[in-house]
Amino acid sequence: MAKGPYSIVGRVCRQLMWQTLIGMGLLCGAIYAATSMLLKNEQQEQLAVKVGFIHELMRAAAFRGGEPEVFNKLVYYAPRRPGTYLEVWRGDGTLLYRDGSEIAKPDKNWKAMEFQYVLPQGIQVRGRFAEDCSQHARMLAGLGATLVVATLAGAAFVGFATTWRVRRGLQPLRALERQTEAIAPDRLGDRLHLPEPVTELQPWIDQFNGLMDRLQRAYLQLEGFNADVAHELRTPLANVMGQTEVALSRERSPEALRETLVSNLEEMQRLAALVNDMLFLSQSDRGAVARRGQAVNLVTLAEQVVEFHEAPLAEAGLTVQIEGGVTAAVDEPLFKRAVSNLLGNAIRFAEPGSRIVIRIAPDGGHEVRVEVQNAGPAISPQHLPRIFDRFFRIDTARLDSQSHHGLGLAIVAAIARMHAGRPLAESDGSGTRVGFTMALQ
């Protein structure tokens, strides 16, 4: 069963209040125990002093007059011992002296001390001397009550004071709450900030603002992607609709209708290819991983790709040279698709009669680098970082936009990511090199 929400302020305040209650309770308990022990020791010392006095009194009396004088001295000094009680027995167990009824009898607040002496003339006595300690008991009771009240009051004060202080301390969080609530789709550029930076909150604010940066970029890319998709779909759909309307405008011969259907089929095939490419990129965005097979020589796969492009190569008078060679486990269909896209792109922009070079070589100890170099117009530095974006076309490349929809290099980048690699592109006076890297495993 899921637990319900709870208040951090309430939980922290309750925990601090209980900690204070326990801490102060232990401290006050220790104070009470120490005070009680000191009073008990003091009472024992006072009892010992008074019992010693009684001993000296009986010893002097026994020396002067024996047992009768001892009894007389105890009777004589009884009124001078307020708050005390004395009993004395002979050695044979008979009572020698006991304080009269006018003297209060011991109760639970009295402390007593037993004693046994041999007085002069061989008189053996034993007795019990008690003293009223009610004042000490009352003082201890008052101290205990004071400590209990102080403990409860201290815990309550800490609880209320902590609640007030924590709520004031959480005001920056409420400010962030209001700022977060104000962020809307039309205000994605807003970011969280505090007038006075808070050390504990600043990392969280930075992470949130970084997340908003990524979401804003993704949102803008999605808007651009939707616009590009609409643009790419609109033209072939308009062609299909226009050709169909023209064909239906009047009676047509079977041959004319066949030409119209063939043209519409080409447009629909182009639309199908575009949709398939978009679905592939969507799967890549969801984190699809390449299915690596047995280790193969990548040069052999590149040669198969070159063989597939023999016709356009021959038409443009281009030659292809494959350099390097690495044996690695890759997803063969995806690898050949990436090389095919690179080679097709290189053929489109290569100077007629030039040579295209495909290089496959290790890149560090854990990656393989695949690049296709052609001799043609250099790509400007501002366009170079964007050539792997979806539907991105350099102006000079838009001339043949009817046959290419601008997803070829985006698919190359997706295949590289599916192999734990990355796309790469360089262009200078020596030519343009576009390719990708892949992790060996």
Coordinates of C-alpha atoms in Angstrom, one line a residue:
M1 CA 0.0 0.0 0.0
A2 CA 1.5 3.3 -1.1
K3 CA 2.2 5.8 1.6
G4 CA 0.5 9.2 1.5
P5 CA 2.3 12.5 1.2
Y6 CA 3.9 13.9 4.3
S7 CA 5.2 17.4 5.3
I8 CA 9.0 17.7 5.5
V9 CA 8.5 20.7 7.9
G10 CA 6.2 18.7 10.2
R11 CA 8.4 15.7 10.2
V12 CA 11.6 17.7 10.8
C13 CA 9.9 19.7 13.6
R14 CA 8.5 16.5 15.3
Q15 CA 11.9 14.8 15.1
L16 CA 13.7 17.8 16.6
M17 CA 11.1 18.1 19.3
W18 CA 11.4 14.5 20.3
Q19 CA 15.2 14.7 20.2
T20 CA 15.1 17.8 22.4
L21 CA 12.6 16.0 24.8
I22 CA 14.8 12.9 25.0
G23 CA 18.1 15.0 25.3
M24 CA 16.7 17.3 28.0
G25 CA 15.0 14.4 29.7
L26 CA 18.3 12.5 30.0
L27 CA 20.1 15.7 31.1
C28 CA 17.5 16.6 33.7
G29 CA 17.4 13.0 34.9
A30 CA 21.1 13.0 35.4
I31 CA 20.8 16.3 37.4
Y32 CA 18.1 14.9 39.6
A33 CA 20.0 11.6 40.2
A34 CA 23.2 13.6 41.1
T35 CA 21.4 15.9 43.4
S36 CA 19.6 13.0 45.1
M37 CA 22.9 11.1 45.6
L38 CA 24.5 14.2 47.1
L39 CA 21.6 14.7 49.5
K40 CA 21.7 11.0 50.5
N41 CA 25.5 11.2 51.2
E42 CA 24.9 14.4 53.2
Q43 CA 22.2 12.7 55.2
Q44 CA 24.4 9.7 55.9
E45 CA 27.2 12.0 57.1
Q46 CA 24.8 13.9 59.4
L47 CA 23.4 10.6 60.8
A48 CA 27.0 9.4 61.4
V49 CA 27.9 12.6 63.2
K50 CA 24.8 12.5 65.4
V51 CA 25.2 8.7 66.1
G52 CA 28.8 9.5 67.1
F53 CA 27.6 12.2 69.5
I54 CA 25.1 9.7 71.1
H55 CA 27.9 7.2 71.5
E56 CA 30.1 9.8 73.3
L57 CA 27.1 10.8 75.4
M58 CA 26.4 7.2 76.5
R59 CA 30.0 6.4 77.0
A60 CA 30.6 9.4 79.3
A61 CA 27.4 8.6 81.2
A62 CA 28.3 5.0 81.6
F63 CA 31.7 5.9 82.9
R64 CA 30.2 8.2 85.6
G65 CA 27.1 6.3 86.7
G66 CA 26.6 3.1 84.7
E67 CA 23.3 2.2 82.9
P68 CA 21.0 4.5 85.0
E69 CA 23.1 7.5 84.1
V70 CA 23.0 6.5 80.4
F71 CA 19.2 6.4 80.6
N72 CA 19.0 9.8 82.3
K73 CA 21.3 11.5 79.8
L74 CA 19.3 10.1 76.9
V75 CA 16.1 11.4 78.5
Y76 CA 17.7 14.8 79.2
Y77 CA 18.9 15.3 75.7
A78 CA 15.8 14.0 73.9
P79 CA 14.1 17.4 73.7
R80 CA 17.3 18.8 72.2
R81 CA 17.1 16.4 69.2
P82 CA 14.1 17.8 67.3
G83 CA 13.2 15.8 64.2
T84 CA 15.0 12.7 65.5
Y85 CA 14.0 9.4 67.0
L86 CA 16.2 7.1 69.1
E87 CA 15.8 3.5 70.4
V88 CA 18.4 1.7 72.5
W89 CA 18.4 -2.0 73.6
R90 CA 20.5 -3.8 76.1
G91 CA 22.7 -6.7 75.0
D92 CA 20.1 -9.2 76.2
G93 CA 17.4 -7.6 73.9
T94 CA 15.5 -5.7 76.5
L95 CA 14.6 -2.1 75.9
L96 CA 16.9 0.5 77.6
Y97 CA 15.5 3.7 76.1
R98 CA 12.9 4.9 73.5
D99 CA 11.8 8.4 72.7
G100 CA 8.4 9.3 74.1
S101 CA 5.2 9.7 72.1
E102 CA 5.6 13.4 72.1
I103 CA 8.4 12.9 69.5
A104 CA 7.2 12.2 65.9
K105 CA 7.6 8.6 64.7
P106 CA 9.7 7.8 61.6
D107 CA 7.9 7.4 58.3
K108 CA 8.9 7.0 54.7
N109 CA 10.8 10.3 54.6
W110 CA 13.0 9.5 57.7
K111 CA 16.5 8.0 57.3
A112 CA 17.8 5.6 60.0
M113 CA 21.2 4.2 61.1
E114 CA 21.8 1.1 63.2
F115 CA 24.6 1.1 65.7
Q116 CA 26.1 -1.3 68.4
Y117 CA 28.6 -0.4 71.1
V118 CA 30.2 -1.8 74.2
L119 CA 30.2 1.0 76.9
P120 CA 32.5 1.2 79.9
Q121 CA 31.8 -1.3 82.7
G122 CA 31.0 -3.9 79.9
I123 CA 27.5 -2.5 79.1
Q124 CA 26.5 -3.8 75.6
V125 CA 24.0 -1.7 73.7
R126 CA 22.6 -1.6 70.2
G127 CA 20.1 0.9 68.8
R128 CA 18.6 2.7 65.9
F129 CA 18.8 6.5 65.3
A130 CA 16.5 8.1 62.7
E131 CA 16.2 11.6 61.4
D132 CA 13.4 13.4 59.6
C133 CA 14.5 14.2 56.0
S134 CA 11.2 15.5 54.8
Q135 CA 12.8 18.8 53.8
H136 CA 15.2 17.0 51.5
A137 CA 12.4 15.0 50.1
R138 CA 10.3 18.1 49.4
M139 CA 13.3 19.8 47.8
L140 CA 13.9 16.7 45.6
A141 CA 10.2 16.6 44.6
G142 CA 10.3 20.4 43.7
L143 CA 13.5 19.9 41.8
G144 CA 12.0 17.0 39.9
A145 CA 8.8 18.9 39.0
T146 CA 10.9 21.9 37.9
L147 CA 13.0 19.7 35.7
V148 CA 10.0 17.9 34.1
V149 CA 8.3 21.3 33.4
A150 CA 11.6 22.7 31.9
T151 CA 12.0 19.6 29.7
L152 CA 8.4 19.8 28.3
A153 CA 8.6 23.5 27.9
G154 CA 12.0 23.3 26.2
A155 CA 10.8 20.6 23.8
A156 CA 7.6 22.6 23.0
F157 CA 9.7 25.7 22.4
V158 CA 12.1 23.9 20.1
G159 CA 9.1 22.4 18.2
F160 CA 7.3 25.7 17.6
A161 CA 10.5 27.7 17.0
T162 CA 11.8 25.1 14.5
T163 CA 8.5 25.1 12.7
W164 CA 8.6 28.9 12.3
R165 CA 12.3 28.9 11.4
V166 CA 12.0 26.1 8.8
R167 CA 9.0 27.7 7.2
R168 CA 10.9 30.9 6.8
G169 CA 13.9 29.0 5.5
L170 CA 11.8 27.3 2.8
Q171 CA 10.6 30.5 1.3
P172 CA 13.1 30.1 -1.6
L173 CA 11.4 26.8 -2.5
R174 CA 8.1 28.6 -2.6
A175 CA 9.6 31.2 -4.9
L176 CA 10.9 28.4 -7.2
E177 CA 7.4 26.8 -7.0
R178 CA 5.8 30.0 -8.3
Q179 CA 8.4 30.3 -11.1
T180 CA 7.9 26.7 -12.2
E181 CA 4.2 27.1 -12.2
A182 CA 4.5 30.1 -14.5
I183 CA 6.5 28.2 -17.2
A184 CA 4.2 27.4 -20.1
P185 CA 4.6 26.2 -23.7
D186 CA 4.8 29.9 -24.9
R187 CA 7.4 30.7 -22.2
L188 CA 9.9 27.9 -22.6
G189 CA 12.7 30.4 -22.4
D190 CA 12.0 31.2 -18.7
R191 CA 14.5 29.8 -16.2
L192 CA 14.5 29.4 -12.4
H193 CA 16.6 31.8 -10.4
L194 CA 16.8 33.2 -6.9
P195 CA 17.7 36.8 -5.9
E196 CA 20.0 35.4 -3.3
P197 CA 21.7 32.1 -4.4
V198 CA 21.2 29.2 -2.0
T199 CA 24.1 26.7 -1.8
E200 CA 21.8 23.7 -1.3
L201 CA 19.3 24.6 -4.1
Q202 CA 21.7 26.0 -6.7
P203 CA 22.7 22.5 -8.1
W204 CA 19.1 21.5 -8.4
I205 CA 18.3 24.9 -10.1
D206 CA 21.1 24.4 -12.5
Q207 CA 20.0 20.8 -13.3
F208 CA 16.4 22.0 -13.9
N209 CA 17.5 24.9 -16.1
G210 CA 19.7 22.4 -18.1
L211 CA 16.7 20.1 -18.5
M212 CA 14.6 23.1 -19.7
D213 CA 17.4 24.0 -22.2
R214 CA 17.3 20.4 -23.6
L215 CA 13.5 20.4 -23.7
Q216 CA 13.4 23.8 -25.5
R217 CA 15.9 22.5 -28.1
A218 CA 13.9 19.3 -28.5
Y219 CA 10.7 21.3 -28.8
L220 CA 12.1 23.6 -31.4
Q221 CA 13.6 20.6 -33.3
L222 CA 10.2 18.9 -33.2
E223 CA 8.5 22.0 -34.5
G224 CA 11.0 22.2 -37.3
F225 CA 10.7 18.5 -38.0
N226 CA 6.9 18.8 -38.2
A227 CA 7.2 21.7 -40.6
D228 CA 9.7 19.8 -42.8
V229 CA 7.6 16.7 -42.8
A230 CA 4.6 18.7 -43.9
H231 CA 6.6 20.4 -46.6
E232 CA 8.0 17.0 -47.8
L233 CA 4.6 15.4 -47.9
R234 CA 2.7 18.3 -49.4
T235 CA 4.6 18.3 -52.7
P236 CA 4.1 14.6 -53.7
L237 CA 0.5 14.7 -52.4
A238 CA -0.2 17.8 -54.5
N239 CA 1.3 16.1 -57.5
V240 CA -0.8 13.0 -57.1
M241 CA -4.0 15.1 -56.6
G242 CA -3.2 17.3 -59.5
Q243 CA -2.4 14.5 -61.9
T244 CA -5.5 12.7 -60.8
E245 CA -7.7 15.7 -61.3
V246 CA -6.3 16.3 -64.8
A247 CA -6.9 12.7 -65.7
L248 CA -10.5 12.9 -64.5
S249 CA -11.2 16.3 -66.2
R250 CA -12.0 14.6 -69.5
E251 CA -12.0 11.2 -71.2
R252 CA -8.6 9.7 -71.4
S253 CA -7.1 6.9 -73.4
P254 CA -6.0 3.7 -71.6
E255 CA -2.4 4.7 -72.4
A256 CA -2.8 8.2 -70.8
L257 CA -4.5 6.7 -67.7
R258 CA -1.7 4.2 -67.4
E259 CA 0.9 7.0 -67.5
T260 CA -1.0 8.8 -64.8
L261 CA -1.1 5.7 -62.6
V262 CA 2.6 5.1 -63.1
S263 CA 3.4 8.6 -62.2
N264 CA 1.2 8.5 -59.1
L265 CA 2.8 5.2 -58.1
E266 CA 6.3 6.8 -58.2
E267 CA 5.1 9.6 -56.0
M268 CA 3.5 7.1 -53.6
Q269 CA 6.7 5.0 -53.5
R270 CA 8.6 8.2 -52.6
L271 CA 6.1 8.9 -49.8
A272 CA 6.5 5.3 -48.6
A273 CA 10.3 5.7 -48.5
L274 CA 10.0 8.9 -46.6
V275 CA 7.6 7.3 -44.0
N276 CA 9.9 4.3 -43.7
D277 CA 12.9 6.6 -43.1
M278 CA 11.0 8.6 -40.5
L279 CA 10.0 5.3 -38.7
F280 CA 13.6 4.2 -38.7
L281 CA 14.7 7.5 -37.1
S282 CA 11.9 7.3 -34.6
Q283 CA 13.1 3.8 -33.5
S284 CA 16.7 5.2 -33.2
D285 CA 15.5 8.0 -31.0
R286 CA 13.8 5.5 -28.7
G287 CA 17.2 3.9 -28.1
A288 CA 17.2 1.0 -30.6
V289 CA 20.5 -0.8 -30.6
A290 CA 22.2 -2.5 -33.7
R291 CA 22.0 -6.3 -33.8
R292 CA 25.6 -7.2 -34.3
G293 CA 26.3 -10.5 -36.1
Q294 CA 29.5 -12.5 -36.7
A295 CA 32.7 -10.5 -37.3
V296 CA 33.2 -9.7 -41.0
N297 CA 35.6 -7.8 -43.1
L298 CA 34.1 -4.3 -43.5
V299 CA 35.9 -3.8 -46.8
T300 CA 34.0 -6.7 -48.2
L301 CA 30.7 -5.0 -47.2
A302 CA 31.9 -1.7 -48.7
E303 CA 32.7 -3.4 -52.0
Q304 CA 29.2 -4.8 -52.1
V305 CA 27.9 -1.2 -51.7
V306 CA 30.2 0.1 -54.4
E307 CA 28.9 -2.6 -56.7
F308 CA 25.3 -1.5 -56.0
H309 CA 26.2 2.0 -57.1
E310 CA 28.1 1.0 -60.3
A311 CA 25.5 2.7 -62.6
P312 CA 25.6 6.2 -61.1
L313 CA 29.4 6.0 -60.7
A314 CA 29.8 5.1 -64.3
E315 CA 27.3 7.8 -65.4
A316 CA 29.4 10.5 -63.5
G317 CA 32.7 9.0 -64.6
L318 CA 33.8 8.5 -61.0
T319 CA 36.1 5.8 -59.6
V320 CA 36.1 4.4 -56.1
Q321 CA 39.1 3.4 -54.0
I322 CA 38.7 1.5 -50.7
E323 CA 41.5 2.0 -48.2
G324 CA 42.2 0.2 -44.9
G325 CA 40.4 -2.8 -43.6
V326 CA 38.9 -3.8 -40.3
T327 CA 37.2 -7.0 -39.2
A328 CA 34.4 -6.3 -36.8
A329 CA 31.0 -7.5 -35.7
V330 CA 28.4 -5.1 -37.0
D331 CA 24.8 -5.0 -38.1
E332 CA 25.5 -5.7 -41.8
P333 CA 22.3 -4.3 -43.3
L334 CA 22.6 -1.1 -41.3
F335 CA 26.4 -0.8 -42.0
K336 CA 25.8 -1.2 -45.8
R337 CA 22.9 1.3 -45.6
A338 CA 25.1 3.9 -43.9
V339 CA 27.9 3.4 -46.4
S340 CA 25.4 3.5 -49.3
N341 CA 24.0 6.8 -48.1
L342 CA 27.5 8.3 -47.7
L343 CA 28.6 7.0 -51.1
G344 CA 25.3 8.2 -52.8
N345 CA 25.8 11.6 -51.2
A346 CA 29.5 11.7 -52.4
I347 CA 28.4 10.8 -55.9
R348 CA 25.9 13.6 -56.1
F349 CA 28.4 16.3 -55.2
A350 CA 31.7 14.9 -56.6
E351 CA 33.4 16.6 -59.5
P352 CA 32.8 14.5 -62.7
G353 CA 35.8 12.2 -63.4
S354 CA 37.2 12.5 -59.9
R355 CA 37.9 9.7 -57.4
I356 CA 36.0 8.8 -54.3
V357 CA 37.9 7.3 -51.4
I358 CA 36.3 5.0 -48.8
R359 CA 38.5 4.7 -45.7
I360 CA 37.9 2.0 -43.0
A361 CA 40.5 2.1 -40.3
P362 CA 40.8 1.6 -36.5
D363 CA 40.2 4.8 -34.5
G364 CA 41.9 4.4 -31.2
G365 CA 41.7 1.1 -29.5
H366 CA 38.0 0.7 -29.2
E367 CA 36.4 2.2 -32.4
V368 CA 36.5 1.9 -36.1
R369 CA 36.3 5.0 -38.4
V370 CA 34.5 4.9 -41.7
E371 CA 34.6 7.9 -44.0
V372 CA 33.9 8.7 -47.6
Q373 CA 35.9 11.5 -49.3
N374 CA 35.0 13.1 -52.5
A375 CA 36.4 16.0 -54.5
G376 CA 33.8 18.7 -54.9
P377 CA 32.6 22.0 -53.5
A378 CA 33.6 22.5 -49.9
I379 CA 30.9 22.8 -47.3
S380 CA 31.0 26.1 -45.5
P381 CA 31.8 25.9 -41.8
Q382 CA 28.4 27.2 -40.7
H383 CA 26.7 24.4 -42.6
L384 CA 29.0 21.6 -41.6
P385 CA 27.6 21.0 -38.1
R386 CA 24.1 20.7 -39.5
I387 CA 24.5 18.3 -42.4
F388 CA 23.3 15.4 -40.1
D389 CA 20.1 17.2 -39.2
R390 CA 16.9 15.9 -40.6
F391 CA 15.6 17.5 -43.8
F392 CA 18.6 19.8 -43.8
R393 CA 19.8 20.8 -47.3
I394 CA 22.5 23.1 -48.4
D395 CA 21.1 25.6 -50.9
T396 CA 23.1 24.1 -53.8
A397 CA 21.7 20.7 -53.0
R398 CA 18.0 21.7 -53.3
L399 CA 18.2 21.5 -57.0
D400 CA 17.4 17.7 -56.9
S401 CA 15.1 17.8 -53.9
Q402 CA 12.5 15.9 -55.9
S403 CA 14.6 12.7 -55.6
H404 CA 16.2 13.3 -52.2
H405 CA 14.3 14.3 -49.1
G406 CA 17.2 15.1 -46.8
L407 CA 17.2 12.2 -44.4
G408 CA 20.3 10.2 -45.8
L409 CA 22.9 11.7 -43.5
A410 CA 20.5 11.8 -40.5
I411 CA 20.1 8.0 -41.0
V412 CA 23.9 7.7 -41.1
A413 CA 24.1 9.5 -37.7
A414 CA 21.4 7.3 -36.3
I415 CA 23.2 4.1 -37.4
A416 CA 26.4 5.4 -35.8
R417 CA 24.6 5.9 -32.5
M418 CA 23.0 2.5 -32.7
H419 CA 26.6 1.1 -32.9
A420 CA 27.7 3.3 -29.9
G421 CA 29.5 5.7 -32.3
R422 CA 29.1 9.2 -33.7
P423 CA 28.9 11.0 -37.0
L424 CA 31.8 13.1 -38.3
A425 CA 32.3 15.6 -41.1
E426 CA 35.3 17.6 -42.4
S427 CA 35.6 19.8 -45.5
D428 CA 38.5 21.8 -46.8
G429 CA 40.4 22.5 -50.0
S430 CA 41.4 18.8 -50.3
G431 CA 37.8 17.6 -50.3
T432 CA 34.9 16.7 -48.1
R433 CA 35.1 13.7 -45.7
V434 CA 31.9 12.5 -44.2
G435 CA 31.5 9.4 -42.1
F436 CA 31.0 7.9 -38.7
T437 CA 32.6 5.9 -36.0
M438 CA 31.4 2.6 -34.4
A439 CA 32.4 0.9 -31.2
L440 CA 34.1 -2.4 -31.9
Q441 CA 31.9 -4.1 -29.3

